[in-house]
Coordinates of N, CA, C and O in Angstrom, one line a residue:
X147 N -40.0 -156.7 52.3 CA -38.7 -156.6 52.8 C -38.6 -157.2 54.2 O -39.4 -157.0 55.1
X148 N -37.6 -158.1 54.4 CA -37.5 -158.8 55.6 C -37.1 -157.8 56.8 O -36.3 -156.9 56.6
X149 N -37.6 -158.1 57.9 CA -37.3 -157.3 59.1 C -35.9 -157.6 59.6 O -35.6 -158.8 59.8
X150 N -35.1 -156.6 59.8 CA -33.7 -156.8 60.3 C -33.8 -157.2 61.8 O -34.4 -156.6 62.6
X151 N -33.1 -158.3 62.1 CA -33.0 -158.8 63.4 C -31.6 -158.7 63.9 O -30.9 -159.7 64.0
X152 N -31.2 -157.5 64.3 CA -29.9 -157.3 64.8 C -29.5 -158.1 66.0 O -28.4 -158.6 66.1
X153 N -30.4 -158.3 66.9 CA -30.1 -158.9 68.2 C -29.7 -160.4 67.9 O -29.0 -161.0 68.8
X154 N -30.0 -161.0 66.8 CA -29.7 -162.4 66.5 C -28.2 -162.6 66.4 O -27.7 -163.7 66.5
X155 N -27.4 -161.5 66.2 CA -26.0 -161.6 66.0 C -25.3 -161.8 67.4 O -24.3 -162.5 67.5
X156 N -25.9 -161.4 68.4 CA -25.4 -161.5 69.7 C -25.8 -162.8 70.4 O -26.9 -163.3 70.2
X157 N -25.0 -163.3 71.3 CA -25.4 -164.5 72.0 C -26.7 -164.5 72.7 O -27.1 -163.5 73.3
X158 N -27.5 -165.6 72.5 CA -28.8 -165.6 73.1 C -28.9 -166.1 74.5 O -29.8 -165.9 75.2
X159 N -27.9 -166.9 74.9 CA -27.8 -167.5 76.2 C -27.5 -166.4 77.3 O -26.4 -166.5 77.9
X160 N -28.4 -165.5 77.5 CA -28.1 -164.4 78.4 C -28.5 -164.7 79.8 O -27.7 -164.5 80.7
X161 N -29.7 -165.2 80.1 CA -30.2 -165.4 81.5 C -30.3 -166.8 81.9 O -31.0 -167.1 82.8
X162 N -29.8 -167.7 81.1 CA -29.9 -169.1 81.4 C -29.2 -169.5 82.7 O -29.7 -170.3 83.5
X163 N -28.1 -168.8 83.1 CA -27.4 -169.2 84.3 C -27.8 -168.2 85.4 O -27.0 -168.0 86.4
X164 N -28.9 -167.6 85.4 CA -29.3 -166.7 86.4 C -28.7 -165.3 86.4 O -28.6 -164.7 87.4
X165 N -28.3 -164.9 85.2 CA -27.7 -163.6 85.1 C -28.7 -162.5 85.4 O -29.8 -162.5 84.9
X166 N -28.4 -161.6 86.3 CA -29.4 -160.6 86.7 C -29.3 -159.5 85.7 O -28.3 -159.2 85.1
X167 N -30.4 -158.8 85.5 CA -30.4 -157.6 84.6 C -29.5 -156.6 85.2 O -29.6 -156.2 86.3
X168 N -28.7 -156.0 84.3 CA -27.7 -155.0 84.7 C -27.9 -153.8 83.7 O -27.6 -154.0 82.5
X169 N -28.4 -152.7 84.2 CA -28.6 -151.5 83.3 C -27.3 -151.1 82.5 O -27.4 -150.7 81.3
X170 N -26.2 -151.2 83.1 CA -24.9 -150.8 82.4 C -24.6 -151.8 81.3 O -24.3 -151.4 80.2
X171 N -24.8 -153.1 81.6 CA -24.5 -154.1 80.5 C -25.5 -153.9 79.4 O -25.2 -154.0 78.2
X172 N -26.8 -153.6 79.7 CA -27.8 -153.4 78.7 C -27.5 -152.2 77.9 O -27.6 -152.2 76.6
X173 N -27.0 -151.1 78.5 CA -26.5 -150.0 77.7 C -25.5 -150.3 76.7 O -25.6 -150.0 75.5
X174 N -24.4 -151.0 77.1 CA -23.3 -151.4 76.2 C -23.8 -152.4 75.1 O -23.3 -152.3 74.0
X175 N -24.7 -153.2 75.4 CA -25.3 -154.1 74.4 C -26.0 -153.3 73.4 O -25.9 -153.6 72.2
X176 N -26.7 -152.3 73.8 CA -27.4 -151.4 72.8 C -26.5 -150.6 72.0 O -26.7 -150.3 70.8
X177 N -25.3 -150.2 72.6 CA -24.3 -149.6 71.8 C -23.9 -150.5 70.6 O -23.7 -150.0 69.5
X178 N -23.6 -151.7 70.9 CA -23.3 -152.7 69.9 C -24.4 -152.8 68.8 O -24.1 -152.9 67.6
X179 N -25.6 -152.9 69.2 CA -26.7 -153.0 68.3 C -26.8 -151.8 67.4 O -26.9 -152.0 66.1
X180 N -26.7 -150.6 67.9 CA -26.8 -149.4 67.1 C -25.6 -149.4 66.1 O -25.7 -149.0 64.9
X181 N -24.4 -149.8 66.6 CA -23.2 -149.8 65.7 C -23.4 -150.8 64.6 O -23.0 -150.5 63.5
X182 N -24.0 -151.9 64.9 CA -24.3 -152.9 63.8 C -25.3 -152.4 62.8 O -25.2 -152.6 61.6
X183 N -26.3 -151.7 63.3 CA -27.3 -151.0 62.4 C -26.6 -150.0 61.5 O -26.9 -150.0 60.3
X184 N -25.7 -149.3 62.0 CA -24.9 -148.3 61.2 C -24.0 -149.1 60.2 O -23.9 -148.7 59.0
X185 N -23.5 -150.2 60.6 CA -22.6 -151.0 59.7 C -23.3 -151.6 58.5 O -22.7 -151.8 57.5
X186 N -24.6 -151.9 58.7 CA -25.3 -152.5 57.6 C -26.2 -151.4 56.9 O -27.0 -151.8 56.0
X187 N -26.1 -150.2 57.3 CA -26.9 -149.1 56.6 C -28.3 -149.1 57.0 O -29.2 -148.6 56.2
X188 N -28.7 -149.5 58.2 CA -30.1 -149.5 58.6 C -30.2 -148.7 59.9 O -30.8 -149.1 60.8
X189 N -29.7 -147.5 59.8 CA -29.8 -146.6 61.0 C -31.3 -146.2 61.2 O -32.0 -145.9 60.2
X190 N -31.8 -146.3 62.4 CA -33.2 -146.2 62.6 C -33.7 -144.8 62.4 O -34.9 -144.6 62.1
X191 N -32.9 -143.7 62.5 CA -33.3 -142.4 62.3 C -33.2 -141.9 60.8 O -34.0 -141.1 60.4
X192 N -32.3 -142.5 60.1 CA -32.0 -142.0 58.8 C -31.9 -143.2 57.9 O -30.9 -143.9 57.8
X193 N -32.9 -143.5 57.1 CA -33.0 -144.7 56.2 C -31.9 -144.6 55.1 O -31.6 -145.6 54.5
X194 N -31.5 -143.4 54.8 CA -30.5 -143.2 53.8 C -29.1 -143.1 54.3 O -28.1 -142.7 53.7
X195 N -28.9 -143.5 55.6 CA -27.6 -143.5 56.2 C -26.6 -144.3 55.4 O -26.9 -145.5 55.1
X196 N -25.5 -143.8 55.1 CA -24.5 -144.5 54.3 C -23.1 -144.0 54.4 O -22.2 -144.7 54.2
X197 N -23.0 -142.7 54.7 CA -21.7 -142.1 54.8 C -20.8 -142.8 55.8 O -19.6 -142.9 55.7
X198 N -21.4 -143.2 56.9 CA -20.6 -143.8 58.0 C -20.6 -145.3 58.0 O -20.0 -145.9 58.9
X199 N -21.1 -145.9 56.9 CA -21.2 -147.4 56.9 C -19.8 -148.0 56.9 O -19.5 -148.9 57.6
X200 N -18.9 -147.5 56.1 CA -17.6 -148.1 56.0 C -16.8 -147.9 57.3 O -16.2 -148.9 57.8
X201 N -17.0 -146.8 58.0 CA -16.3 -146.6 59.3 C -16.9 -147.6 60.3 O -16.2 -148.2 61.1
X202 N -18.3 -147.7 60.3 CA -18.9 -148.6 61.2 C -18.6 -150.0 61.0 O -18.4 -150.8 61.9
X203 N -18.4 -150.4 59.7 CA -18.0 -151.8 59.4 C -16.5 -152.0 59.9 O -16.3 -153.1 60.4
X204 N -15.7 -151.0 59.7 CA -14.3 -151.2 60.2 C -14.3 -151.4 61.7 O -13.4 -152.1 62.2
X205 N -15.2 -150.7 62.4 CA -15.3 -150.9 63.9 C -15.4 -152.3 64.3 O -14.8 -152.8 65.2
X206 N -16.3 -153.1 63.5 CA -16.5 -154.5 63.8 C -15.4 -155.4 63.2 O -15.1 -156.4 63.8
X207 N -14.9 -155.0 62.0 CA -14.1 -156.0 61.3 C -12.6 -155.8 61.6 O -11.8 -156.8 61.4
X208 N -12.1 -154.7 62.0 CA -10.7 -154.5 62.3 C -10.5 -154.5 63.8 O -11.2 -153.8 64.5
X209 N -9.5 -155.2 64.2 CA -9.2 -155.2 65.7 C -8.9 -153.8 66.2 O -8.2 -153.0 65.6
X210 N -9.6 -153.5 67.3 CA -9.4 -152.2 68.0 C -9.8 -152.4 69.5 O -10.6 -153.2 69.8
X211 N -9.1 -151.6 70.3 CA -9.3 -151.7 71.8 C -10.7 -151.2 72.2 O -11.3 -151.8 73.1
X212 N -11.2 -150.2 71.5 CA -12.6 -149.7 71.9 C -13.6 -150.8 71.7 O -14.5 -151.0 72.6
X213 N -13.6 -151.5 70.6 CA -14.5 -152.6 70.4 C -14.4 -153.7 71.4 O -15.4 -154.1 72.0
X214 N -13.2 -154.1 71.7 CA -13.0 -155.1 72.8 C -13.5 -154.6 74.1 O -14.1 -155.4 74.9
X215 N -13.3 -153.4 74.4 CA -13.8 -152.8 75.7 C -15.3 -152.8 75.8 O -15.9 -153.1 76.8
X216 N -15.9 -152.3 74.7 CA -17.4 -152.3 74.6 C -18.0 -153.7 74.8 O -18.9 -153.9 75.5
X217 N -17.4 -154.6 74.1 CA -17.9 -156.0 74.2 C -17.7 -156.5 75.7 O -18.6 -157.2 76.2
X218 N -16.6 -156.2 76.3 CA -16.3 -156.6 77.7 C -17.4 -156.0 78.6 O -18.0 -156.7 79.4
X219 N -17.7 -154.7 78.4 CA -18.7 -154.0 79.2 C -20.1 -154.7 79.0 O -21.0 -154.7 79.9
X220 N -20.3 -155.1 77.7 CA -21.6 -155.7 77.4 C -21.7 -157.2 77.9 O -22.8 -157.8 77.8
X221 N -20.6 -157.7 78.3 CA -20.6 -159.1 78.8 C -20.4 -160.1 77.7 O -20.7 -161.3 77.8
X222 N -19.8 -159.7 76.6 CA -19.6 -160.6 75.4 C -18.1 -160.7 75.1 O -17.3 -159.9 75.4
X223 N -17.8 -161.9 74.5 CA -16.4 -162.1 74.0 C -16.3 -161.3 72.7 O -17.0 -161.6 71.7
X224 N -15.3 -160.4 72.6 CA -15.2 -159.6 71.4 C -14.8 -160.4 70.1 O -15.3 -160.0 69.1
X225 N -14.1 -161.5 70.3 CA -13.8 -162.3 69.1 C -15.0 -163.0 68.6 O -15.2 -163.1 67.3
X226 N -15.9 -163.5 69.5 CA -17.1 -164.1 69.0 C -18.0 -163.1 68.3 O -18.6 -163.4 67.3
X227 N -18.2 -161.9 68.9 CA -19.0 -160.9 68.3 C -18.5 -160.4 67.0 O -19.2 -160.3 66.0
X228 N -17.2 -160.3 66.9 CA -16.5 -159.9 65.6 C -16.8 -161.0 64.5 O -17.2 -160.7 63.4
X229 N -16.7 -162.2 64.9 CA -16.9 -163.3 64.0 C -18.4 -163.3 63.5 O -18.7 -163.4 62.3
X230 N -19.3 -163.1 64.4 CA -20.7 -163.1 64.0 C -21.1 -161.8 63.2 O -21.8 -161.9 62.3
X231 N -20.5 -160.7 63.6 CA -20.8 -159.5 62.9 C -20.2 -159.5 61.5 O -20.8 -159.1 60.5
X232 N -19.0 -160.1 61.3 CA -18.4 -160.3 60.0 C -19.3 -161.1 59.1 O -19.6 -160.7 57.9
X233 N -19.9 -162.1 59.6 CA -20.8 -163.0 58.8 C -22.1 -162.2 58.5 O -22.5 -162.2 57.3
X234 N -22.6 -161.5 59.5 CA -23.8 -160.7 59.3 C -23.7 -159.6 58.3 O -24.5 -159.4 57.4
X235 N -22.5 -158.9 58.4 CA -22.3 -157.8 57.4 C -22.1 -158.3 56.0 O -22.6 -157.8 55.1
X236 N -21.4 -159.4 55.9 CA -21.2 -160.1 54.6 C -22.5 -160.5 53.9 O -22.8 -160.2 52.8
X237 N -23.4 -161.1 54.7 CA -24.7 -161.5 54.2 C -25.5 -160.4 53.8 O -26.3 -160.4 52.9
X238 N -25.4 -159.2 54.5 CA -26.3 -158.1 54.2 C -25.7 -157.3 53.1 O -26.4 -156.5 52.4
X239 N -24.4 -157.4 52.7 CA -23.9 -156.8 51.5 C -24.4 -157.5 50.3 O -24.6 -156.9 49.3
X240 N -24.5 -158.8 50.4 CA -24.9 -159.7 49.3 C -26.4 -159.8 49.1 O -26.9 -160.2 48.1
X241 N -27.1 -159.4 50.2 CA -28.6 -159.7 50.2 C -29.4 -158.5 50.0 O -29.3 -157.5 49.5

């Protein structure tokens, strides 16, 4: 079974321009990673996690202010993250 690489969904150009490590930004980026794990049914604590998958997928796929705010705190463009998450979720449904 292929190892899930959640972080590949998020922009990789993080410290190219001298961005300093920010614990708050790291926290919000991890919130997005865990939410994406939930959306594809790969919750790290519960391998049978599935009840919340649809809700977690809607969080990424349907426009909402909370998602935009979390992306903002994480230092990401919410539209870009949504586009990448949509593709990632679709690939993992079919794969």
